Short mmCIF file of C-alpha atoms and ligand atoms in Angstrom, two decimals:
data_model
loop_
_atom_site.label_atom_id
_atom_site.label_comp_id
_atom_site.label_asym_id
_atom_site.label_seq_id
_atom_site.Cartn_x
_atom_site.Cartn_y
_atom_site.Cartn_z
CA MET A 152 153.51 -36.88 -89.12
CA GLN A 153 151.81 -39.41 -91.51
CA ILE A 154 148.12 -37.90 -92.64
CA ARG A 155 145.94 -40.37 -94.02
CA ILE A 156 142.41 -39.18 -95.29
CA ASP A 157 139.68 -41.95 -94.98
CA GLU A 158 138.73 -41.12 -98.77
CA ASP A 159 135.91 -43.91 -98.77
CA ARG A 160 134.43 -42.52 -95.52
CA LEU A 161 134.43 -38.94 -96.74
CA ILE A 162 132.63 -39.54 -100.15
CA ASN A 163 130.24 -41.67 -97.91
CA GLU A 164 129.28 -39.00 -96.06
CA LEU A 165 129.04 -36.44 -98.37
CA GLU A 166 126.79 -39.12 -100.19
CA THR A 167 124.76 -39.07 -96.97
CA LEU A 168 124.55 -35.49 -96.91
CA ALA A 169 123.28 -35.28 -100.15
CA THR A 170 120.40 -37.16 -99.30
CA PHE A 171 119.06 -34.47 -96.86
CA THR A 172 117.16 -32.65 -100.09
CA ASP A 173 114.05 -31.09 -100.89
CA ALA A 174 115.18 -31.46 -104.93
CA GLU A 175 113.29 -33.88 -107.30
CA PRO A 176 116.03 -36.46 -108.81
CA ALA A 177 118.11 -35.20 -111.72
CA ALA A 178 118.87 -36.87 -115.03
CA ASN A 179 122.22 -36.63 -114.82
CA GLY A 180 124.31 -36.08 -111.09
CA THR A 181 122.72 -35.63 -107.98
CA ALA A 182 120.04 -32.70 -107.31
CA VAL A 183 120.39 -31.23 -103.60
CA THR A 184 118.16 -28.45 -102.45
CA ARG A 185 118.97 -27.51 -99.09
CA ILE A 186 117.05 -24.62 -97.93
CA VAL A 187 118.23 -22.76 -94.38
CA PHE A 188 116.15 -23.71 -91.48
CA THR A 189 114.00 -25.97 -93.76
CA PRO A 190 113.35 -29.59 -92.39
CA HIS A 191 116.26 -31.17 -94.45
CA ASP A 192 118.45 -28.94 -93.48
CA LEU A 193 117.82 -29.15 -89.72
CA ARG A 194 118.17 -33.09 -90.59
CA ALA A 195 121.68 -32.42 -91.88
CA ARG A 196 122.66 -29.94 -88.99
CA ALA A 197 121.68 -32.60 -86.69
CA TRP A 198 123.62 -35.48 -88.54
CA LEU A 199 126.71 -33.46 -88.87
CA LYS A 200 126.66 -32.72 -84.67
CA SER A 201 126.03 -36.38 -84.54
CA LEU A 202 129.55 -37.03 -86.50
CA ALA A 203 131.45 -34.60 -84.52
CA ALA A 204 130.44 -36.14 -81.15
CA GLU A 205 131.25 -39.37 -82.56
CA ALA A 206 134.85 -38.30 -83.21
CA GLY A 207 134.95 -36.95 -79.63
CA PHE A 208 134.75 -33.08 -80.35
CA ALA A 209 133.09 -30.59 -78.64
CA VAL A 210 129.83 -28.87 -80.41
CA ARG A 211 128.38 -25.65 -79.46
CA GLN A 212 125.59 -23.61 -81.65
CA ASP A 213 125.30 -19.85 -81.60
CA ALA A 214 122.03 -18.01 -82.05
CA VAL A 215 121.82 -18.20 -85.92
CA GLY A 216 122.87 -21.44 -85.88
CA ASN A 217 126.78 -21.31 -86.92
CA THR A 218 127.81 -24.69 -85.57
CA PHE A 219 131.31 -24.86 -83.91
CA ILE A 220 133.20 -28.23 -83.56
CA ARG A 221 136.24 -27.74 -81.66
CA TRP A 222 139.27 -30.33 -80.88
CA VAL A 223 140.61 -28.74 -78.01
CA GLY A 224 144.50 -28.04 -78.04
CA THR A 225 146.98 -28.60 -75.08
CA ASP A 226 146.85 -24.50 -74.99
CA PRO A 227 143.25 -23.63 -75.40
CA GLU A 228 143.83 -20.25 -74.47
CA LEU A 229 145.35 -19.43 -77.29
CA PRO A 230 143.22 -18.20 -80.49
CA ALA A 231 142.20 -21.41 -82.27
CA VAL A 232 143.00 -22.34 -85.92
CA ALA A 233 139.83 -22.68 -87.86
CA THR A 234 138.21 -24.34 -90.90
CA GLY A 235 134.83 -24.30 -92.49
CA SER A 236 132.06 -23.88 -94.87
CA HIS A 237 128.67 -24.06 -95.43
CA THR A 238 125.87 -26.89 -96.20
CA ASP A 239 122.67 -25.07 -97.48
CA ALA A 240 122.10 -25.56 -101.04
CA ILE A 241 120.47 -23.29 -103.60
CA PRO A 242 117.14 -25.06 -105.28
CA HIS A 243 118.64 -27.79 -107.57
CA ALA A 244 122.19 -27.30 -107.02
CA GLY A 245 125.04 -29.84 -106.60
CA MET A 246 126.07 -31.79 -103.65
CA TYR A 247 129.85 -30.76 -103.26
CA ASP A 248 129.42 -26.58 -102.98
CA GLY A 249 130.32 -26.15 -99.68
CA THR A 250 129.76 -29.49 -98.47
CA VAL A 251 133.21 -30.38 -99.32
CA GLY A 252 134.60 -27.78 -96.93
CA VAL A 253 132.56 -29.14 -93.97
CA LEU A 254 132.79 -32.66 -94.22
CA GLY A 255 136.43 -32.49 -95.69
CA GLY A 256 137.39 -30.07 -92.63
CA LEU A 257 135.66 -32.70 -90.23
CA GLU A 258 137.78 -35.81 -91.81
CA ALA A 259 140.64 -33.34 -91.77
CA MET A 260 140.51 -33.04 -87.99
CA ARG A 261 139.85 -36.75 -87.33
CA ALA A 262 142.86 -37.97 -89.79
CA LEU A 263 144.76 -35.34 -87.46
CA LYS A 264 143.64 -37.46 -84.46
CA ARG A 265 144.00 -40.92 -85.79
CA SER A 266 147.75 -39.52 -86.57
CA GLY A 267 148.26 -39.29 -83.13
CA LEU A 268 148.59 -35.18 -83.12
CA GLN A 269 148.46 -33.01 -80.11
CA PRO A 270 147.49 -29.83 -81.54
CA ARG A 271 148.72 -26.47 -79.52
CA ARG A 272 146.13 -24.32 -80.62
CA SER A 273 142.48 -25.64 -80.82
CA ILE A 274 141.28 -26.63 -84.20
CA GLU A 275 137.85 -25.61 -85.07
CA LEU A 276 135.47 -26.67 -87.68
CA VAL A 277 132.58 -24.20 -88.32
CA MET A 278 129.47 -24.65 -90.58
CA LEU A 279 127.97 -21.53 -91.26
CA THR A 280 124.40 -20.59 -91.40
CA SER A 281 122.67 -19.56 -94.97
CA GLU A 282 125.71 -19.04 -97.06
CA GLU A 283 123.35 -19.29 -99.68
CA PRO A 284 120.98 -16.06 -100.42
CA THR A 285 118.00 -17.74 -101.07
CA ARG A 286 115.78 -17.56 -98.32
CA PHE A 287 116.50 -14.08 -96.56
CA GLY A 288 118.01 -12.67 -99.97
CA ILE A 289 121.61 -11.99 -98.48
CA GLY A 290 124.34 -14.32 -98.60
CA CYS A 291 126.83 -15.31 -95.71
CA LEU A 292 124.22 -14.42 -93.02
CA GLY A 293 126.04 -16.54 -90.66
CA SER A 294 129.75 -15.13 -91.53
CA ARG A 295 128.18 -11.60 -91.54
CA LEU A 296 127.26 -11.69 -87.83
CA ILE A 297 130.26 -13.16 -86.87
CA ALA A 298 132.19 -10.37 -88.50
CA GLY A 299 129.74 -7.80 -87.52
CA THR A 300 128.97 -6.65 -91.26
CA LEU A 301 125.31 -7.46 -90.90
CA GLU A 302 123.06 -5.24 -88.22
CA PRO A 303 121.73 -7.79 -86.31
CA ALA A 304 118.23 -5.90 -85.80
CA ARG A 305 118.16 -5.71 -89.88
CA ALA A 306 119.29 -9.14 -90.00
CA ASP A 307 116.31 -10.31 -87.73
CA ALA A 308 114.00 -8.28 -89.91
CA LEU A 309 114.94 -9.85 -93.33
CA GLN A 310 112.10 -11.68 -94.44
CA ASP A 311 111.35 -15.00 -96.50
CA LYS A 312 108.89 -15.49 -99.36
CA GLU A 313 106.17 -16.19 -97.01
CA ASP A 314 107.08 -12.71 -95.18
CA SER A 315 108.45 -14.76 -92.33
CA PRO A 316 111.31 -12.96 -90.34
CA LEU A 317 114.59 -14.44 -89.69
CA SER A 318 113.67 -14.17 -86.02
CA SER A 319 110.92 -16.16 -85.98
CA VAL A 320 112.05 -18.50 -88.40
CA ARG A 321 115.74 -19.09 -86.53
CA ALA A 322 113.37 -19.47 -82.94
CA ALA A 323 111.31 -22.20 -84.75
CA ALA A 324 114.13 -24.08 -85.71
CA GLY A 325 115.54 -23.85 -82.17
CA PHE A 326 117.87 -20.85 -81.93
CA SER A 327 117.37 -18.32 -79.72
CA GLY A 328 119.38 -15.76 -78.25
CA THR A 329 120.36 -12.36 -79.54
CA LEU A 330 122.11 -12.14 -82.88
CA GLU A 331 124.33 -9.66 -81.14
CA SER A 332 125.57 -12.54 -79.38
CA VAL A 333 127.08 -14.31 -82.52
CA LEU A 334 129.70 -11.16 -82.85
CA LEU A 335 133.30 -12.95 -82.73
CA PRO A 336 135.96 -10.10 -81.95
CA HIS A 337 138.88 -9.89 -84.27
CA GLY A 338 141.87 -11.92 -83.59
CA TYR A 339 139.25 -14.84 -82.17
CA TYR A 340 140.81 -17.20 -84.54
CA HIS A 341 144.87 -17.48 -85.32
CA ALA A 342 144.21 -18.52 -89.12
CA TRP A 343 141.03 -19.45 -90.94
CA VAL A 344 141.33 -22.11 -93.99
CA GLU A 345 138.21 -22.79 -96.49
CA LEU A 346 138.16 -25.74 -98.47
CA HIS A 347 136.12 -25.22 -101.56
CA ILE A 348 135.13 -26.52 -105.06
CA GLU A 349 136.62 -24.04 -107.65
CA GLN A 350 133.25 -23.35 -109.42
CA GLY A 351 135.06 -22.42 -112.29
CA PRO A 352 136.87 -24.53 -115.42
CA LEU A 353 140.47 -23.30 -114.66
CA LEU A 354 142.23 -26.05 -112.64
CA GLU A 355 140.63 -28.49 -114.69
CA ARG A 356 141.56 -26.78 -117.76
CA GLU A 357 145.46 -26.38 -116.79
CA GLY A 358 144.99 -30.02 -115.42
CA LEU A 359 145.77 -28.57 -111.73
CA PRO A 360 144.62 -30.86 -108.68
CA LEU A 361 144.57 -27.52 -106.44
CA GLY A 362 144.61 -23.94 -106.00
CA ILE A 363 145.30 -21.47 -103.36
CA VAL A 364 143.08 -18.41 -103.28
CA THR A 365 144.83 -15.28 -103.37
CA SER A 366 141.93 -12.80 -102.90
CA ILE A 367 138.11 -13.09 -103.13
CA ALA A 368 136.11 -10.86 -105.52
CA ALA A 369 133.64 -8.38 -104.04
CA PRO A 370 129.91 -8.94 -104.48
CA ALA A 371 127.18 -6.61 -104.03
CA GLY A 372 123.46 -6.98 -104.40
CA TYR A 373 121.02 -4.39 -105.48
CA ARG A 374 117.03 -4.64 -105.97
CA PHE A 375 115.02 -2.48 -108.66
CA THR A 376 111.36 -2.13 -108.43
CA ILE A 377 110.01 -0.82 -112.13
CA THR A 378 106.42 0.73 -111.63
CA GLY A 379 104.74 1.42 -114.74
CA LEU A 380 100.79 1.29 -115.42
CA GLY A 381 99.00 -2.05 -115.88
CA GLY A 382 96.21 -2.54 -118.07
CA HIS A 383 93.90 -4.89 -120.49
CA ALA A 384 96.22 -6.51 -123.21
CA GLY A 385 93.90 -5.92 -125.65
CA ALA A 386 92.21 -2.95 -124.89
CA LEU A 387 95.15 -0.64 -123.74
CA LEU A 388 96.57 1.01 -126.88
CA MET A 389 100.37 0.95 -127.33
CA PRO A 390 101.02 4.83 -127.17
CA ASP A 391 99.15 4.74 -123.56
CA ARG A 392 101.25 2.12 -122.16
CA LYS A 393 103.67 2.11 -119.32
CA ASP A 394 104.85 -1.42 -119.47
CA ALA A 395 106.99 -2.39 -116.58
CA LEU A 396 108.60 -5.40 -118.16
CA CYS A 397 109.70 -3.59 -121.14
CA ALA A 398 111.57 -0.94 -119.42
CA ALA A 399 112.64 -3.52 -116.88
CA ALA A 400 114.16 -5.29 -120.12
CA GLU A 401 116.09 -2.34 -121.52
CA LEU A 402 117.57 -2.22 -117.56
CA ILE A 403 118.90 -5.81 -117.75
CA LEU A 404 120.25 -5.25 -121.37
CA ALA A 405 121.98 -1.86 -119.92
CA ILE A 406 123.60 -3.84 -116.82
CA GLU A 407 124.90 -6.50 -119.28
CA ARG A 408 126.35 -3.60 -121.64
CA HIS A 409 128.22 -1.61 -118.80
CA ALA A 410 129.50 -4.51 -117.35
CA LEU A 411 131.24 -5.92 -120.62
CA ALA A 412 132.15 -2.39 -121.45
CA THR A 413 134.74 -2.21 -118.43
CA GLY A 414 136.87 -4.45 -120.64
CA ALA A 415 137.83 -6.20 -117.42
CA ILE A 416 137.08 -9.92 -117.29
CA ASP A 417 136.82 -9.62 -113.33
CA THR A 418 133.31 -7.51 -113.83
CA VAL A 419 130.26 -9.54 -113.67
CA ALA A 420 126.86 -8.68 -113.45
CA THR A 421 123.44 -10.92 -113.32
CA VAL A 422 120.24 -10.34 -113.08
CA GLY A 423 119.18 -13.57 -111.80
CA THR A 424 115.44 -12.85 -110.76
CA CYS A 425 112.65 -10.97 -112.46
CA ASP A 426 109.10 -11.19 -110.61
CA VAL A 427 106.37 -9.99 -112.72
CA HIS A 428 103.28 -8.24 -111.76
CA PRO A 429 100.14 -9.39 -112.06
CA GLY A 430 101.72 -11.85 -114.18
CA ALA A 431 99.26 -12.76 -116.45
CA VAL A 432 99.46 -13.40 -120.40
CA ASN A 433 96.70 -10.65 -121.04
CA SER A 434 97.57 -7.91 -118.69
CA VAL A 435 100.13 -5.34 -119.01
CA PRO A 436 102.87 -5.85 -116.37
CA SER A 437 102.49 -3.06 -113.85
CA ARG A 438 105.29 -3.64 -111.75
CA VAL A 439 108.65 -5.79 -111.98
CA VAL A 440 111.15 -6.12 -109.50
CA LEU A 441 114.68 -7.26 -110.91
CA GLN A 442 117.66 -8.55 -108.46
CA LEU A 443 120.89 -7.92 -109.36
CA ASP A 444 124.27 -9.62 -108.60
CA ILE A 445 127.22 -7.53 -109.45
CA ARG A 446 131.01 -8.38 -108.63
CA ASP A 447 134.21 -7.60 -109.38
CA THR A 448 137.96 -7.77 -107.87
CA ASP A 449 137.73 -3.86 -107.81
CA PRO A 450 135.14 -2.37 -106.09
CA HIS A 451 135.61 1.00 -107.89
CA ARG A 452 135.31 -0.45 -110.99
CA ARG A 453 132.32 -1.98 -109.91
CA GLU A 454 130.51 1.11 -108.53
CA GLY A 455 131.20 2.59 -111.87
CA VAL A 456 129.10 -0.13 -113.72
CA MET A 457 126.41 1.17 -110.87
CA GLN A 458 127.04 4.91 -111.92
CA ALA A 459 126.69 4.10 -115.66
CA VAL A 460 123.46 1.95 -115.00
CA ARG A 461 121.79 4.78 -112.66
CA ARG A 462 122.53 7.33 -115.84
CA ASP A 463 120.46 4.85 -118.06
CA CYS A 464 117.63 4.49 -115.53
CA ASP A 465 116.80 8.25 -115.47
CA GLU A 466 116.97 7.99 -119.27
CA ILE A 467 114.46 4.84 -119.10
CA ARG A 468 112.39 6.55 -116.47
CA LYS A 469 111.73 9.81 -118.40
CA ARG A 470 111.05 8.30 -121.93
CA ARG A 471 108.74 5.24 -120.49
CA ALA A 472 106.98 7.47 -117.68
CA VAL A 473 107.73 4.80 -115.44
CA THR A 474 109.46 5.01 -111.81
CA ILE A 475 112.73 2.99 -111.05
CA ALA A 476 113.42 2.53 -107.33
CA GLU A 477 117.08 1.03 -106.47
CA GLU A 478 117.38 -0.65 -103.05
CA LEU A 479 121.00 -1.56 -101.86
CA VAL A 480 121.08 -5.29 -100.27
CA ASN A 481 124.81 -5.39 -99.90
CA ALA A 482 127.96 -4.07 -101.35
CA ASP A 483 130.81 -6.00 -100.01
CA ALA A 484 134.84 -5.12 -100.14
CA PRO A 485 136.77 -7.96 -101.56
CA ALA A 486 139.11 -10.11 -99.29
CA GLN A 487 142.54 -10.51 -99.69
CA SER A 488 144.17 -13.85 -98.19
CA SER A 489 147.44 -13.97 -95.71
CA ALA A 490 150.56 -13.92 -97.19
CA HIS A 491 151.40 -16.07 -94.46
CA ILE A 492 148.67 -18.50 -94.97
CA VAL A 493 149.60 -18.55 -98.66
CA GLU A 494 153.28 -19.63 -97.93
CA THR A 495 152.17 -22.13 -95.64
CA LEU A 496 150.05 -23.84 -98.38
CA GLU A 497 152.81 -23.44 -100.87
CA SER A 498 155.48 -25.20 -98.70
CA ILE A 499 153.09 -27.85 -97.98
CA CYS A 500 152.44 -28.31 -101.81
CA ASN A 501 155.90 -28.07 -102.82
CA GLN A 502 156.97 -30.60 -99.82
CA ASP A 503 154.50 -32.80 -101.48
CA ASN A 504 155.03 -32.49 -104.93
CA ILE A 505 151.65 -31.08 -105.27
CA SER A 506 150.98 -28.90 -108.56
CA TYR A 507 148.91 -26.05 -107.77
CA LYS A 508 148.37 -22.36 -108.99
CA LYS A 509 147.57 -19.24 -106.98
CA MET A 510 144.14 -17.68 -108.17
CA VAL A 511 141.12 -15.17 -107.23
CA SER A 512 137.68 -16.63 -106.31
CA ARG A 513 135.14 -14.96 -108.11
CA ALA A 514 132.39 -16.60 -106.36
CA TYR A 515 132.10 -15.16 -102.92
CA HIS A 516 132.56 -17.62 -99.76
CA ASP A 517 132.12 -17.23 -95.91
CA SER A 518 135.86 -16.57 -96.34
CA LEU A 519 135.20 -12.99 -97.41
CA PHE A 520 133.59 -12.41 -93.96
CA MET A 521 135.56 -14.39 -91.75
CA ALA A 522 138.68 -12.53 -93.42
CA GLN A 523 137.42 -9.18 -91.09
CA ILE A 524 138.06 -11.24 -87.90
CA ALA A 525 141.30 -13.43 -89.00
CA PRO A 526 143.82 -13.91 -91.55
CA ILE A 527 142.37 -16.11 -93.96
CA ALA A 528 143.30 -18.20 -97.09
CA MET A 529 141.04 -20.92 -99.51
CA ILE A 530 142.02 -24.39 -100.83
CA PHE A 531 140.42 -24.49 -104.22
CA ILE A 532 139.72 -28.32 -105.85
CA PRO A 533 138.74 -28.93 -109.69
CA CYS A 534 134.91 -29.19 -110.35
CA HIS A 535 134.20 -30.92 -113.70
CA ASN A 536 133.38 -28.40 -116.66
CA GLY A 537 133.44 -25.83 -113.81
CA VAL A 538 129.74 -26.61 -113.04
CA SER A 539 128.68 -25.73 -109.79
CA HIS A 540 124.90 -24.63 -108.60
CA ARG A 541 123.90 -27.65 -110.78
CA PRO A 542 122.82 -31.20 -110.27
CA ASP A 543 126.04 -32.30 -112.50
CA GLU A 544 128.55 -30.32 -110.17
CA TYR A 545 131.11 -32.86 -109.91
CA ALA A 546 134.41 -33.08 -107.98
CA ALA A 547 136.61 -36.21 -108.12
CA PRO A 548 137.09 -38.28 -104.90
CA ALA A 549 140.70 -38.02 -105.32
CA ASP A 550 140.71 -34.25 -105.62
CA ILE A 551 138.41 -34.17 -102.71
CA ALA A 552 140.95 -36.42 -100.47
CA LEU A 553 143.91 -34.41 -101.84
CA GLY A 554 142.42 -31.06 -100.69
CA THR A 555 141.42 -32.48 -97.42
CA ARG A 556 145.08 -33.74 -97.00
CA VAL A 557 146.77 -30.33 -97.66
CA LEU A 558 144.12 -28.85 -95.33
CA ALA A 559 144.90 -31.19 -92.55
CA ALA A 560 148.66 -30.30 -93.02
CA ALA A 561 147.62 -26.63 -92.88
CA LEU A 562 145.82 -26.85 -89.87
CA ALA A 563 148.22 -28.81 -88.16
CA LYS A 564 151.18 -26.44 -89.06
CA LEU A 565 148.96 -23.36 -88.30
CA ALA A 566 147.81 -24.96 -85.04
CA SER A 567 151.43 -25.53 -83.67
CA GLU A 568 152.72 -21.70 -84.06
O1 LIG B 776 127.00 -17.07 -105.07
C1 LIG B 776 128.31 -17.42 -104.38
O2 LIG B 776 129.08 -16.94 -105.13
C2 LIG B 776 128.02 -18.36 -103.57
O3 LIG B 776 128.60 -19.51 -104.07
N1 LIG B 776 126.88 -18.47 -102.70
MN1 LIG B 777 126.80 -21.75 -103.59
MN1 LIG B 778 129.51 -22.32 -101.56
#
């Protein structure tokens, strides 16, 4: 079977999708901001559904907006083979993160249809809601709810910066029904394969066009609220201060120190946001809220870092007479790829003389949660200088097309099983 990817059309569609954005144009690259359930996100969703209908595939959406685009197989009762990713984008991001997996998946299905294939198992593309944590503070909302790893009531109560709960935001976006109905049973899919940019430099550095992901690191998120005593920046004397931002600064450095101290390259920790109250130059900060993103391929090592950080919190609390409250947002397990799907991808690459490497994904993806209901694997393609979550994120058309072709071949093979 000859699989021909329409590279020009695929790149053109990626560029069209990038126009659904709230970002100011960037000096270099294509800036994209597409926050879940904002008008541009809804326009992008409607546009994707029109492409799917044009291709003759069936489309359904669930109560949180996960969008399922199905090519019904000759044996429709069998668990389908699935692919997918996300189209939401963090503020001022790039145009390839997630979208390559969604539009690449669509083009893979169209290319297989053009080749005359009649798949035994149905093949399904899933556009998953809110992979990014930007609006509701936790990533992979749609895939967590599919996998049943996020309590529906907790999810619906998650609030955005305007204190609007997910329940009302999704209803206003046209998604009703209970979040319990989003859950899919274990075994719902025969296999899940996600195509994504690497979001790291290794493939480009080694001159490889493709990566096969063997495991996905385990992310955890925590919120720390540090409360001291505010006051006048001039009149409140230094010995009388309980400066919440100084305490937060010590905590941030302690987090970095303990992450480095594991000596493992797979331990990473970032305090990505720091909200200071009242946030006036001549007012001593009384309260600071930090959000911590900490990941590791080994969840025990990740927990060890948190234990060490908690010991430092105790010391900072006492010495600075502040309170430090820790709130768990999420603490997820790592995911291992299915050996069978990895072997399937390897045999496709070997057959077509495509050089590749097997590798860990340090970014998390919806596959981390789809792994709870199906055997998974991921295909990585290079991104220039490993840059991602920035407007200068870039993946070459040839790499996008090659990754899409390997994805198509894998879907065809898995759907014939
Ligand atoms: O943060 C991540 O790993 C993903 O890109 N949301
Ligand atoms: Mn991302
Ligand atoms: Mn992504």
